[in-house]
Amino acid sequence: MKVVVIGGGPAGLAAARAAAGAGADTVLVDSEPTLGGQFHRGDPQRVDPRVRHLANSTVWAVEGMRLHVRTGPADSPSRTGETLNADAVVLATGAHDRVVPFPGWDLPGVYTAGAAQALAKGQKIAIGHRVVVSGTGPFLLPVAESLKAVGAEVLRICDANTGLGWLGRPRAASPAKLAELLGYAVRLGAAWRPRTAVVAAHGEDRVNAVTVAKLNPDWTIRSQERVAVDAVCVGHGFTPRLELAVAAGCVLTDGFVQVDHTGATSVPGWYAAGEVTGIGGADLAAAEGEVAGAAAARGACPTKALAKVRSGRRFAAALADAHPIRPGWHTWLTDNTLICRCEEVTYKDLRAAVDLEASGTRTFKLTSRIGLGLCQGRTCARAAVDIATALSGDRRTFFTPADLQRRPIATPLRLAELASLPEEDL
Amino acid sequence: MDVVVVGAGVIGAACADALSAAGLRVTVLDRGPLASGTSAAGEGNILVSDKEPGPELDLALSSLSRWPALVGDTDIEWDPKGGLVVATGDPAPLAHFAAVQREAGVDARWITPAEALEREPHLTTRVTAAVHYPQDAQVQPVLAAQALLSNVRRRGGVLRPGVTVVGLDARGVHTSEGVIACDHVVNACGPWSGEVSRALGAPIAIAPRRGMVLVTAPLPPTVHHKVYDADYVGAVASGDADLQTSTVVESTAAGTILIGSSRERVGFDESIRIRVLRELARKAVALFPSLADVPVMRAYGGFRPYAPDHLPVIGADPRVPGLWHATGHEGAGIGLAAATGALLAELLTGATPHLDPTPFRVDRPGVLECA
Ligand SMILES: Cc1cc2nc3c(=O)[nH]c(=O)nc-3n(C[C@H](O)[C@H](O)[C@H](O)COP(=O)(O)OP(=O)(O)OC[C@H]3O[C@@H](n4cnc5c(N)ncnc54)[C@H](O)[C@@H]3O)c2cc1C
Ligand SMILES: Cc1cc2nc3c(=O)[nH]c(=O)nc-3n(C[C@H](O)[C@H](O)[C@H](O)COP(=O)(O)OP(=O)(O)OC[C@H]3O[C@@H](n4cnc5c(N)ncnc54)[C@H](O)[C@@H]3O)c2cc1C
C-alpha cells in the first residue's frame, strides 16, 4: 500500500505520520526545502522517520493515480524527475493569501500577510519601520505580532469587518482559541481598528502613505485619512491551492475540496486535509491530516483527532461567517487600478471584457488577458471574477471555482524537462 | 424570416453575422457562455499553407479575403504574419506540395534554408527546405467570434447564452428555456453537432478529435511566423485514432509561444496526457533548440469537430425542412468561418453561392446517419 502525501504543512505532516503509523509505504512530497508549511515557517519540522520525504519537490501534474514530480530549486536547470504511482493520495497543498486589490496595491512596499510573515519568521526581516496591516480575519493578529517582534512599528491593524461576530456563536471556539485571541487583544488592542481598511496606497517608486478609510458594513467608504508609512501588509483570507484537486477531478463545494469526515474526496483513493478543505488554522489542519492519513492507509480511525476535526470545523465555519468579503471594495477601485499584475489588466479592461459579454472563465480570460501571465491567475482571478460578476448585473455569468483553478500543469517546467521525460515515467 | 443559430462558437457567430447582414431576424443560442467552446480552445490561425488543392482550400482562400471586412475596426489581433513550413528530411514531398498549391492560387514561395534562418534566426540549422506562405494570418479566436456576435447584436439580433437546445418540431426549437418559434434552425454546435443533430431528429456523423497546446512564459520576440514541420500536412489529412503530433510553433501578441498541436480520437475525455505534452515539447525543441530552457506555463486543449471525410458540412438537411448544418471544420474552423457564414446565408436565402457548395453538402456519403 503506497500513500503519497502532497504538501508538508501541518496537515501533510500529520497525514504522513498517520499513514506510516498504519503501516503504509508513505512518501511526503513538499515543494519547500524544509518541512512545516505556512504555519511553521522559520521553524523546520521533522517527519516520522518511516516516511520518505521528497524536499524541494513539486507535483506538477496528475494522471489518475500517477503523480509527476520534479525535484530541485524551481528555476534550476538541474532538476530531476520522478513518477509516483500511488494507491492513495492525501492532498494537503494548503492555501495562499487572498488579497483584494486597491489603487496602489502593486507598489513596492505592499506585501501580502503571508509574505510579510514569512520574511519575519523565516529571515527575521521586517517589511518596514512604520507599517499598517489591513484586511480581514484573525490571521492579521499573529502577523502583526511577528512584525513587531522583528522591530516594526505597527501603526494600525485594520479589519474591514468587526471580527467579533463569531464570539456570540455557541461552541464556536475552544477555550484555548479564546485564550489565544484574548492574548492578542491585550498585546495588540491599541492598534486594532474594526471596520477600517487601507483603500489606497500612495508613492512613486515605493509606498510612502496609505489612505485608511472607515467603512460601512458593506465596505463602502464612510470617511478617510492619510497615514504616512513605509510598508503595508494586506490579507483578506486565503485561496486554497486547488489545481491538483481539480486535475484529479475532485468535486469542489463553496470553493474548497469536498470531503467526508475521513477526508475522502469524491474521487476514489484521493483524500484531502488542511486548508484545501476549508480555512481553520494549523491545529484543525493537523487533526484533519491525521484522520485523512489514517483513512488513506486504511488504518484505524484516530477518534481523538476526529473529534477535534468536528469541533474545529465548527470554529472554521464561524470564522468564515465572521470575515466575509463585502462587495463595497469594488468602489475603492479606479479605472486604472491594476487587477492582474502579470498582464497589467486594469479595472477598465475588465469592464470592456464584460461589455463584450465575456461571461465564462475562459472567454473572460482570453478577452481581458486576466490570469494569462506567470501567476496564471493565482493572485488575481478570484477578484477579477468578483468584479466581472458585479459588472455583469442582470446578465448571466458562468464562472466556476473549478474553472478558475484549472491548471493541468500545476507549476511551470522547462520545455527541455518535459521533452526529456523518460518512457518509463509515462 | 426568423432563424435560430444553435452554437455561439466562431462558426455560429459567422453564420449569424451573415444571416443578419442579409436581413434575417437572428437569435443565437448557446448552452454555455458565448464563444467558449472549441473556439476558445485552439489557436487562431487562418491558414492556406496546410491545405492541398480542393474544396477546403477554396473555402480557405475565400475566407481569408473575407475576414478583415467582417470585423471592420474591431481589434481581433489580426496578424498577417505569414507561415513558414520547413522540412528537416527529404525536401521532395514539400516541394511537390507547394507546387500543386501554387497552381491552385496559393502564394507559396520556395526559399533556401539560409533564407529561412534569416526569417527565423532561432530555427534549427537542420532545415533542408522551406516554403514561405505570406497569406497565412492569425487572429485571437475569442475576440474574432465576439466581434461577429457584436455585429449581430448591433443589427438587432438576440444573443442568449445559457440556453440548451433539446429538440425540434413544427412549433420550433425546444430549449431549456422553452420553445422558440422560427423558420430555420442552424446547427453550429462544433464537436457537439453530432449529439445535437440526434436531438433534432436528423443525425449527422460529427465526432470530436482532441487537441492540446502548450503555452510558454512570455518572451521577447523569438518566433516571427507561424512555423511548422512539413509532416503537419500528413497528420491533418489522416484519420488514425492514434496520437499524432506535429510541431506548430508561433508567438502571440502577448509574447507567449504556442506549441501545438496534437490530434487524438479519445471522445470527450479531458484528462491530461503527459505523453502528448512530451511529444509536443520534443518536436518544438527539435525545431527551435533555443526554446529548451523556456518555461511552459500552461497546457490547454479542445475537441475539433470532424466529419468522416474531413470536410466541413454546410447546407440544408434533406430530412428535416428548415434545418441546416454548419459544422465539421476540424482544425480549421477559425480560418474557414468567414466563408462558411457567407455560404450558409447564400444557400438559406436562395442567393447564388459564391463557391460550389456541393462538396460540403449534408447528404454526401458517410455524413448522414440513420435516425
Ligand atoms: C500570515 C499567516 C498567519 C497565520 N497565522 C496562524 C496562527 O497564528 N495560528 C494558526 O493556527 N494558523 C495560522 N495561519 C494558518 C496556518 O498557516 C494554516 O492553517 C496551516 O499552515 C495550514 O496547513 P496546511 O497543511 O493545510 O497548508 P500549508 O501550511 O500551507 O502547507 C502546504 C504545503 O504544501 C506545499 N505544496 C503546495 N502545492 C504543492 C505541490 N504541487 N507539490 C508539492 N508541495 C506542494 C506547500 O509548499 C506547503 O509547504 C496563518 C497563515 C498565514 C498565511
Ligand atoms: C488545439 C486546437 C487548435 C486549433 N487551432 C486552430 C487554428 O489554428 N486555426 C483554426 O482555424 N482552427 C483551429 N482549431 C479548430 C477550431 O477551433 C474549430 O474548428 C472551431 O472552433 C469550431 O467552431 P464551432 O463554432 O464549430 O464550434 P464551437 O466553438 O465548439 O462552438 C459550438 C458551440 O455549441 C454549443 N453547444 C453545444 N451543444 C449545445 C446545445 N445542445 N445547445 C446549445 N448550444 C450547444 C457549445 O457550447 C459551443 O459553444 C483548433 C482546435 C483545437 C482543439
PDB file of C-alpha atoms in Angstrom, chain A residues 325-420:
ATOM      1  CA  ILE A 325     -15.521  39.813   1.746  1.00  0.00           C
ATOM      2  CA  ARG A 326     -18.132  42.502   1.104  1.00  0.00           C
ATOM      3  CA  PRO A 327     -18.666  43.905  -2.391  1.00  0.00           C
ATOM      4  CA  GLY A 328     -18.096  47.510  -1.335  1.00  0.00           C
ATOM      5  CA  TRP A 329     -14.380  47.053  -2.118  1.00  0.00           C
ATOM      6  CA  HIS A 330     -15.247  47.457  -5.801  1.00  0.00           C
ATOM      7  CA  THR A 331     -15.912  51.126  -5.043  1.00  0.00           C
ATOM      8  CA  TRP A 332     -12.282  51.585  -3.939  1.00  0.00           C
ATOM      9  CA  LEU A 333     -11.095  50.892  -7.479  1.00  0.00           C
ATOM     10  CA  THR A 334     -10.414  53.453 -10.159  1.00  0.00           C
ATOM     11  CA  ASP A 335     -10.425  52.807 -13.900  1.00  0.00           C
ATOM     12  CA  ASN A 336      -6.675  52.386 -13.878  1.00  0.00           C
ATOM     13  CA  THR A 337      -6.323  50.183 -10.820  1.00  0.00           C
ATOM     14  CA  LEU A 338      -4.362  47.110 -11.822  1.00  0.00           C
ATOM     15  CA  ILE A 339      -6.200  43.884 -11.146  1.00  0.00           C
ATOM     16  CA  CYS A 340      -3.814  41.468 -12.878  1.00  0.00           C
ATOM     17  CA  ARG A 341      -0.224  42.486 -12.333  1.00  0.00           C
ATOM     18  CA  CYS A 342       1.383  39.958 -14.666  1.00  0.00           C
ATOM     19  CA  GLU A 343      -0.567  41.103 -17.705  1.00  0.00           C
ATOM     20  CA  GLU A 344      -1.262  44.633 -16.471  1.00  0.00           C
ATOM     21  CA  VAL A 345      -5.006  44.327 -16.776  1.00  0.00           C
ATOM     22  CA  THR A 346      -6.934  47.219 -15.228  1.00  0.00           C
ATOM     23  CA  TYR A 347     -10.436  47.591 -13.866  1.00  0.00           C
ATOM     24  CA  LYS A 348     -11.358  49.373 -17.083  1.00  0.00           C
ATOM     25  CA  ASP A 349     -10.149  46.419 -19.150  1.00  0.00           C
ATOM     26  CA  LEU A 350     -12.383  44.091 -17.177  1.00  0.00           C
ATOM     27  CA  ARG A 351     -15.347  46.306 -17.883  1.00  0.00           C
ATOM     28  CA  ALA A 352     -14.536  46.185 -21.592  1.00  0.00           C
ATOM     29  CA  ALA A 353     -14.486  42.375 -21.476  1.00  0.00           C
ATOM     30  CA  VAL A 354     -17.854  42.306 -19.714  1.00  0.00           C
ATOM     31  CA  ASP A 355     -19.227  44.647 -22.386  1.00  0.00           C
ATOM     32  CA  LEU A 356     -18.231  42.002 -24.945  1.00  0.00           C
ATOM     33  CA  GLU A 357     -20.361  39.532 -22.953  1.00  0.00           C
ATOM     34  CA  ALA A 358     -17.363  37.512 -21.854  1.00  0.00           C
ATOM     35  CA  SER A 359     -19.283  35.599 -19.215  1.00  0.00           C
ATOM     36  CA  GLY A 360     -17.303  32.367 -18.752  1.00  0.00           C
ATOM     37  CA  THR A 361     -13.869  31.907 -17.240  1.00  0.00           C
ATOM     38  CA  ARG A 362     -12.159  31.014 -20.465  1.00  0.00           C
ATOM     39  CA  THR A 363     -13.586  33.741 -22.616  1.00  0.00           C
ATOM     40  CA  PHE A 364     -13.197  36.297 -19.859  1.00  0.00           C
ATOM     41  CA  LYS A 365      -9.501  35.476 -19.562  1.00  0.00           C
ATOM     42  CA  LEU A 366      -8.917  35.480 -23.293  1.00  0.00           C
ATOM     43  CA  THR A 367     -10.825  38.712 -23.759  1.00  0.00           C
ATOM     44  CA  SER A 368      -9.269  40.691 -20.915  1.00  0.00           C
ATOM     45  CA  ARG A 369      -5.953  38.781 -20.614  1.00  0.00           C
ATOM     46  CA  ILE A 370      -6.567  38.430 -16.897  1.00  0.00           C
ATOM     47  CA  GLY A 371      -4.704  35.491 -15.375  1.00  0.00           C
ATOM     48  CA  LEU A 372      -2.778  34.611 -18.512  1.00  0.00           C
ATOM     49  CA  GLY A 373       0.594  35.683 -17.108  1.00  0.00           C
ATOM     50  CA  LEU A 374       3.136  33.981 -14.932  1.00  0.00           C
ATOM     51  CA  CYS A 375       0.960  33.550 -11.849  1.00  0.00           C
ATOM     52  CA  GLN A 376      -1.789  32.037 -14.006  1.00  0.00           C
ATOM     53  CA  GLY A 377      -4.440  33.896 -12.072  1.00  0.00           C
ATOM     54  CA  ARG A 378      -3.473  32.664  -8.627  1.00  0.00           C
ATOM     55  CA  THR A 379      -3.299  36.232  -7.324  1.00  0.00           C
ATOM     56  CA  CYS A 380      -5.982  37.951  -9.316  1.00  0.00           C
ATOM     57  CA  ALA A 381      -8.522  35.575 -10.811  1.00  0.00           C
ATOM     58  CA  ARG A 382     -10.830  35.484  -7.843  1.00  0.00           C
ATOM     59  CA  ALA A 383     -11.012  39.248  -7.508  1.00  0.00           C
ATOM     60  CA  ALA A 384     -11.415  39.613 -11.258  1.00  0.00           C
ATOM     61  CA  VAL A 385     -14.329  37.224 -11.370  1.00  0.00           C
ATOM     62  CA  ASP A 386     -15.995  39.002  -8.454  1.00  0.00           C
ATOM     63  CA  ILE A 387     -15.674  42.243 -10.368  1.00  0.00           C
ATOM     64  CA  ALA A 388     -16.937  40.698 -13.596  1.00  0.00           C
ATOM     65  CA  THR A 389     -19.928  39.173 -11.862  1.00  0.00           C
ATOM     66  CA  ALA A 390     -20.826  42.509 -10.318  1.00  0.00           C
ATOM     67  CA  LEU A 391     -20.337  44.387 -13.592  1.00  0.00           C
ATOM     68  CA  SER A 392     -22.476  41.861 -15.453  1.00  0.00           C
ATOM     69  CA  GLY A 393     -25.512  42.980 -13.465  1.00  0.00           C
ATOM     70  CA  ASP A 394     -28.555  41.019 -14.571  1.00  0.00           C
ATOM     71  CA  ARG A 395     -26.697  39.234 -17.333  1.00  0.00           C
ATOM     72  CA  ARG A 396     -25.972  35.568 -16.853  1.00  0.00           C
ATOM     73  CA  THR A 397     -22.453  34.544 -15.915  1.00  0.00           C
ATOM     74  CA  PHE A 398     -20.848  31.121 -15.881  1.00  0.00           C
ATOM     75  CA  PHE A 399     -17.807  31.451 -13.651  1.00  0.00           C
ATOM     76  CA  THR A 400     -16.977  28.405 -11.544  1.00  0.00           C
ATOM     77  CA  PRO A 401     -14.271  27.935  -8.900  1.00  0.00           C
ATOM     78  CA  ALA A 402     -13.045  24.805 -10.683  1.00  0.00           C
ATOM     79  CA  ASP A 403     -12.521  26.696 -13.935  1.00  0.00           C
ATOM     80  CA  LEU A 404     -10.506  29.311 -12.071  1.00  0.00           C
ATOM     81  CA  GLN A 405      -8.177  26.617 -10.785  1.00  0.00           C
ATOM     82  CA  ARG A 406      -7.876  24.548 -13.926  1.00  0.00           C
ATOM     83  CA  ARG A 407      -4.128  24.420 -14.399  1.00  0.00           C
ATOM     84  CA  PRO A 408      -3.229  20.947 -15.585  1.00  0.00           C
ATOM     85  CA  ILE A 409       0.416  21.982 -15.394  1.00  0.00           C
ATOM     86  CA  ALA A 410       0.393  22.910 -11.703  1.00  0.00           C
ATOM     87  CA  THR A 411       3.838  24.511 -11.711  1.00  0.00           C
ATOM     88  CA  PRO A 412       5.890  25.611 -14.703  1.00  0.00           C
ATOM     89  CA  LEU A 413       8.577  23.381 -16.076  1.00  0.00           C
ATOM     90  CA  ARG A 414      11.048  23.966 -18.833  1.00  0.00           C
ATOM     91  CA  LEU A 415      10.375  22.596 -22.303  1.00  0.00           C
ATOM     92  CA  ALA A 416      13.565  20.541 -22.080  1.00  0.00           C
ATOM     93  CA  GLU A 417      12.343  18.919 -18.861  1.00  0.00           C
ATOM     94  CA  LEU A 418       9.095  17.970 -20.500  1.00  0.00           C
ATOM     95  CA  ALA A 419      10.842  16.780 -23.641  1.00  0.00           C
ATOM     96  CA  SER A 420      13.253  14.547 -21.724  1.00  0.00           C
TER      97      SER A 420
END
